[in-house]
């Protein structure tokens, strides 16, 4: 299965590709990924708008720690209590929808990027009658007309729809989306996820109060499947909602494939995501110079070896000061590993064979000649 052609989140876990057997059967493997023990880690990052311009004075929160972005949209947080394989950060500013990022933190400084989406109203209609709201990329949301306020009272005024569609082929999808692609299944276990498209939708009333679908009612979401994913799209796919408190996606129903579209029903609105779930292995990456000194700032990506387009599957992030990073990857998949310097120049590429191991390791040694040719590789 495949995700998209782009960079994938300043950290994301996703994937599935093809080997000699169909790895969809991986869901039967008895293994529970976990986030490890409590540790402290350091973070820096940048908040940008949808034109990649910095967002100043955005409120950044990680656990009990809070800071603001500077005039360049940048922030730092030191000695943050997190888990070995999970750290969750939120970013908020008036005029934007809430943003967030989750990552598998490493020693040294963890670099994060979040793109905040504008809080623009895309449609307005009167409550009480059915309404089909058409969104970009031919995404449709069908309401039956029943709405309520956050305290459960019936609502009868105008409904303002604030929405953004994220296709799996959006080059910024993994800095726009919340959290990362780790989700909690209905049985409480954690899985990696491969996205087939997401939508962020909020409902507001005449006085800007938040609304929801009335209890006992549902809305239908119709989401076209990207052409490069049609050949791997399952007949039914888990539907996931994002939990802003935990930073995790939660499996909540499913969508059915009809032609080249997925049809699903939801009972409330937040971020929603059509994703295939897979077993996660942890990939540990170390990048160092020929003299054994660690290399900071090397970006690592993973792609599928086979599939209909060979799209980028995952951007694992960048190495920290100690030259390391770790991230979740699909278990038992043939993957193509690539490492890039700070100028985006490819400095290493290798094929990682399929492996049933739950922990995998890659070491990149940068020869002296490459180091001299690419002075932007930092120690």
XYZ file of C-alpha atoms in Angstrom:
379
model
C 0.000 0.000 0.000
C 1.164 3.381 -0.473
C 0.911 6.770 0.871
C 1.894 9.625 -1.311
C 4.485 11.393 -3.179
C 5.763 13.642 -0.585
C 7.674 14.216 2.426
C 5.975 12.751 5.279
C 5.752 14.551 8.433
C 8.514 15.784 10.520
C 7.849 12.409 11.793
C 5.371 9.885 10.697
C 4.861 6.220 10.828
C 3.283 4.723 7.809
C 3.542 2.196 5.135
C 2.992 -1.111 3.476
C 4.485 -2.286 0.300
C 4.662 -5.440 -1.659
C 7.022 -8.363 -1.290
C 6.427 -11.950 -2.322
C 3.357 -12.079 -0.118
C 0.585 -9.669 0.775
C 1.648 -7.900 3.963
C -1.924 -7.061 4.823
C -1.731 -10.324 6.741
C 0.668 -8.573 9.139
C -2.350 -7.473 11.149
C -2.582 -11.041 12.416
C 0.870 -10.893 14.026
C 0.640 -10.937 17.796
C 2.773 -7.940 18.743
C 1.949 -4.763 20.577
C 3.995 -1.661 19.859
C 4.430 0.555 22.908
C 5.860 4.004 23.667
C 8.493 2.926 26.180
C 9.604 4.525 29.418
C 9.566 8.109 30.681
C 12.545 10.237 29.580
C 13.333 13.937 29.058
C 14.124 15.351 25.622
C 14.863 18.716 23.979
C 12.834 20.188 21.127
C 13.000 23.005 18.649
C 10.698 23.782 15.784
C 8.990 26.185 13.481
C 5.337 27.082 12.959
C 4.339 28.245 9.479
C 1.140 29.159 7.643
C -0.064 27.482 4.457
C 2.238 29.729 2.406
C 5.222 28.570 4.483
C 5.498 31.977 6.161
C 6.461 31.994 9.859
C 3.694 32.343 12.440
C 4.816 34.501 15.356
C 3.316 34.375 18.865
C 1.753 30.945 18.411
C 1.250 29.132 21.723
C 3.271 25.905 21.936
C 2.413 23.281 24.544
C 4.084 20.007 25.481
C 2.637 18.472 28.610
C 2.786 21.140 31.328
C 5.316 23.289 29.431
C 4.271 26.303 27.356
C 6.144 28.794 25.182
C 5.528 31.207 22.291
C 7.057 31.287 18.834
C 9.359 34.205 18.045
C 9.175 36.546 15.045
C 10.592 33.769 12.859
C 7.935 31.317 14.002
C 10.548 29.334 15.936
C 10.512 27.865 19.436
C 12.599 25.738 21.785
C 11.671 23.578 24.765
C 14.265 21.882 26.957
C 14.109 18.891 29.306
C 10.532 18.019 28.392
C 9.111 14.900 30.105
C 8.048 12.528 27.294
C 8.115 8.820 26.480
C 10.953 7.058 24.660
C 8.872 6.591 21.536
C 6.225 9.300 21.822
C 6.192 13.077 22.322
C 3.176 15.260 21.533
C 3.149 19.008 20.912
C 0.304 21.409 20.073
C 0.346 24.838 18.416
C -2.471 27.399 18.545
C -3.092 30.927 17.354
C -6.265 32.907 16.718
C -7.382 32.702 13.098
C -5.970 29.206 12.616
C -7.200 25.712 13.277
C -5.300 23.973 16.067
C -2.153 22.192 14.920
C -0.128 19.428 16.510
C 2.754 17.065 15.980
C 3.818 13.781 17.527
C 7.249 12.260 17.133
C 9.477 9.454 18.317
C 12.075 11.615 20.123
C 15.803 10.949 20.128
C 18.695 12.168 22.261
C 19.850 15.679 21.462
C 17.528 18.250 19.911
C 14.383 17.122 18.096
C 13.349 19.329 15.173
C 9.616 19.740 14.398
C 7.570 21.673 11.833
C 3.837 22.407 11.954
C 1.785 24.150 9.283
C -1.275 25.879 10.736
C -4.336 25.947 8.501
C -6.492 29.092 8.260
C -9.849 29.029 10.002
C -11.825 29.925 6.881
C -15.551 29.258 6.519
C -16.143 27.207 3.348
C -19.952 26.935 3.527
C -22.898 28.233 5.537
C -26.390 26.740 5.678
C -29.434 26.631 7.929
C -29.761 23.806 10.427
C -32.846 21.625 10.154
C -32.584 20.504 6.526
C -30.231 18.041 4.808
C -27.167 19.580 3.198
C -24.340 18.287 0.997
C -21.165 20.302 1.476
C -18.726 19.995 -1.426
C -15.059 20.463 -0.592
C -11.848 20.544 -2.658
C -10.732 17.378 -4.449
C -14.378 16.295 -4.808
C -14.735 15.423 -1.144
C -18.363 15.513 0.010
C -19.855 15.707 3.495
C -23.579 14.956 3.697
C -25.445 16.245 6.783
C -29.007 15.285 7.717
C -29.627 18.706 9.298
C -29.558 17.803 13.022
C -27.008 19.710 15.122
C -26.375 20.526 18.762
C -24.205 22.835 20.853
C -21.305 21.463 22.901
C -23.573 21.200 25.970
C -26.017 18.995 24.038
C -28.761 21.547 23.371
C -30.517 21.380 19.979
C -29.269 24.042 17.555
C -31.520 25.762 15.000
C -29.481 28.655 13.570
C -26.966 28.843 10.737
C -24.164 26.312 10.540
C -20.753 27.579 9.446
C -18.405 24.913 8.117
C -14.655 25.302 8.541
C -12.838 22.531 6.682
C -9.602 21.426 5.058
C -9.038 18.355 2.912
C -5.682 16.581 2.945
C -5.144 14.129 0.128
C -2.426 11.516 0.348
C -0.669 13.291 -2.536
C -0.523 16.731 -0.874
C 3.205 17.602 -0.619
C 2.584 19.224 2.791
C 0.241 16.626 4.217
C 2.584 15.534 6.982
C 3.199 19.001 8.343
C -0.496 19.867 8.069
C -1.903 16.739 9.693
C -2.121 16.361 13.473
C -0.105 13.937 15.564
C 1.625 11.287 13.501
C 0.441 8.147 11.821
C 0.148 6.032 14.938
C -3.315 4.928 15.928
C -5.105 3.042 18.675
C -7.151 0.103 17.470
C -10.544 -0.777 18.930
C -8.842 -3.454 21.066
C -6.491 -0.873 22.600
C -3.347 -1.909 20.710
C -1.250 0.538 18.686
C -0.654 0.326 14.945
C 1.106 2.219 12.219
C -1.183 3.742 9.619
C -1.130 4.363 5.878
C -3.335 7.278 4.896
C -5.793 7.295 2.013
C -6.909 10.850 2.761
C -7.915 13.076 5.671
C -10.375 15.850 6.443
C -10.412 18.428 9.240
C -13.871 19.874 9.812
C -15.298 22.158 12.478
C -18.872 23.405 12.837
C -19.717 26.803 14.323
C -22.956 28.612 15.042
C -24.129 32.203 14.543
C -22.260 33.338 17.662
C -19.107 31.387 16.774
C -20.035 28.685 19.264
C -18.814 25.180 18.504
C -21.392 22.742 17.161
C -21.541 19.002 16.670
C -23.806 16.534 14.934
C -26.831 15.858 17.138
C -26.698 12.738 19.293
C -27.988 9.720 17.395
C -27.309 11.288 13.988
C -24.464 10.820 11.516
C -22.862 12.541 8.558
C -21.498 10.755 5.512
C -18.002 11.512 4.214
C -17.232 10.639 0.579
C -13.521 10.727 -0.192
C -12.081 9.984 -3.668
C -9.125 7.586 -3.692
C -5.926 8.928 -5.242
C -5.134 7.327 -8.599
C -1.786 6.061 -7.353
C -3.544 4.158 -4.544
C -6.456 2.600 -6.412
C -4.616 -0.646 -7.087
C -3.908 -1.200 -3.379
C -7.030 0.307 -1.805
C -8.820 -2.332 0.330
C -12.564 -2.906 -0.023
C -13.057 -1.660 3.543
C -10.635 0.508 5.456
C -10.554 1.621 9.099
C -11.820 5.136 9.752
C -9.925 7.044 12.438
C -10.702 10.198 14.447
C -7.980 12.296 16.045
C -7.949 12.655 19.833
C -6.465 16.080 20.646
C -5.902 15.103 24.279
C -3.821 11.993 23.702
C -2.301 12.954 20.333
C -3.394 9.615 18.889
C -5.728 8.565 16.128
C -8.554 6.325 17.369
C -10.125 3.642 15.200
C -13.810 4.486 14.956
C -15.730 2.657 12.267
C -14.767 2.064 8.669
C -15.244 3.264 5.105
C -16.341 1.164 2.131
C -14.824 1.379 -1.318
C -17.367 2.056 -4.061
C -15.740 2.604 -7.428
C -12.896 5.050 -6.861
C -14.284 6.515 -3.623
C -14.482 5.675 0.064
C -17.814 6.144 1.861
C -17.894 6.400 5.652
C -20.197 7.675 8.414
C -19.179 9.727 11.446
C -21.093 10.848 14.532
C -18.933 13.867 15.438
C -16.321 16.088 13.857
C -12.607 16.476 14.379
C -9.876 15.267 12.037
C -10.946 12.088 10.200
C -8.628 9.763 8.342
C -9.048 6.694 6.101
C -6.049 4.523 6.972
C -4.874 0.974 6.595
C -3.240 -0.286 9.820
C 0.016 -2.257 9.934
C 2.438 -3.774 12.440
C 5.172 -1.339 13.485
C 8.901 -2.023 13.759
C 11.344 0.558 15.109
C 14.144 1.693 12.792
C 17.225 3.141 14.490
C 19.412 5.301 12.247
C 22.962 6.475 12.978
C 24.838 8.860 10.667
C 28.522 9.621 11.231
C 31.599 10.818 9.421
C 34.489 8.539 8.529
C 36.255 9.762 11.691
C 33.276 8.472 13.765
C 32.007 11.976 14.611
C 28.180 12.224 14.619
C 26.411 14.097 11.811
C 23.545 16.415 12.684
C 20.764 17.559 10.337
C 20.654 14.636 7.885
C 17.120 14.038 6.612
C 16.061 10.413 6.197
C 13.249 9.033 4.041
C 11.878 5.578 3.353
C 10.177 4.534 0.118
C 8.534 1.376 -1.097
C 10.472 -0.823 -3.471
C 7.417 -1.853 -5.454
C 3.952 -0.482 -6.057
C 2.170 1.497 -8.715
C 4.331 4.624 -8.491
C 7.168 4.142 -6.043
C 6.036 7.170 -4.080
C 7.736 8.543 -1.008
C 6.439 6.527 1.863
C 7.898 8.268 4.864
C 10.076 11.176 5.903
C 11.533 9.985 9.193
C 12.873 13.390 10.172
C 16.437 14.614 10.728
C 19.312 13.333 12.842
C 20.027 15.110 16.103
C 23.308 16.326 17.560
C 24.381 12.767 18.288
C 23.737 11.758 14.649
C 20.796 9.506 15.447
C 17.060 9.258 14.989
C 14.475 6.538 15.397
C 11.049 6.059 13.879
C 8.355 3.487 13.306
C 8.349 1.711 9.941
C 6.278 -1.113 8.450
C 7.389 -4.527 9.659
C 8.455 -7.142 7.103
C 8.615 -4.721 4.174
C 11.297 -4.180 1.530
C 12.163 -0.504 1.911
C 14.473 1.904 0.111
C 16.398 4.043 2.566
C 17.672 7.503 1.528
C 19.606 10.141 3.450
C 19.966 13.797 2.365
C 22.199 16.607 3.574
C 20.879 20.026 4.570
C 20.949 21.140 0.916
C 18.722 18.229 -0.083
C 21.574 16.354 -1.799
C 21.329 12.561 -1.653
C 24.296 11.217 0.307
C 23.243 7.613 0.899
C 20.800 5.127 -0.588
C 20.334 1.465 0.219
C 17.702 -1.254 0.034
C 16.542 -2.645 3.359
C 15.347 -6.222 2.832
C 12.100 -7.413 4.375
C 12.646 -8.440 7.968
C 10.382 -9.864 10.675
C 12.504 -8.112 13.317
C 10.771 -5.541 15.472
C 13.946 -3.505 15.820
C 16.074 -2.617 12.789
C 19.303 -0.641 12.472
C 20.926 1.419 9.720
C 24.335 3.072 9.952
C 25.473 5.630 7.387
C 29.171 6.487 7.118
C 29.899 9.661 5.143
C 33.240 9.390 3.308
C 35.647 12.311 3.687
C 35.264 13.245 0.001
C 31.484 13.612 0.372
C 31.944 15.582 3.532
C 34.216 18.044 1.743
C 31.914 18.239 -1.272
C 28.906 18.926 0.945
C 30.065 21.433 3.575
C 26.500 21.896 4.842
C 26.615 18.487 6.477
C 27.049 19.481 10.081
C 28.827 17.774 12.887
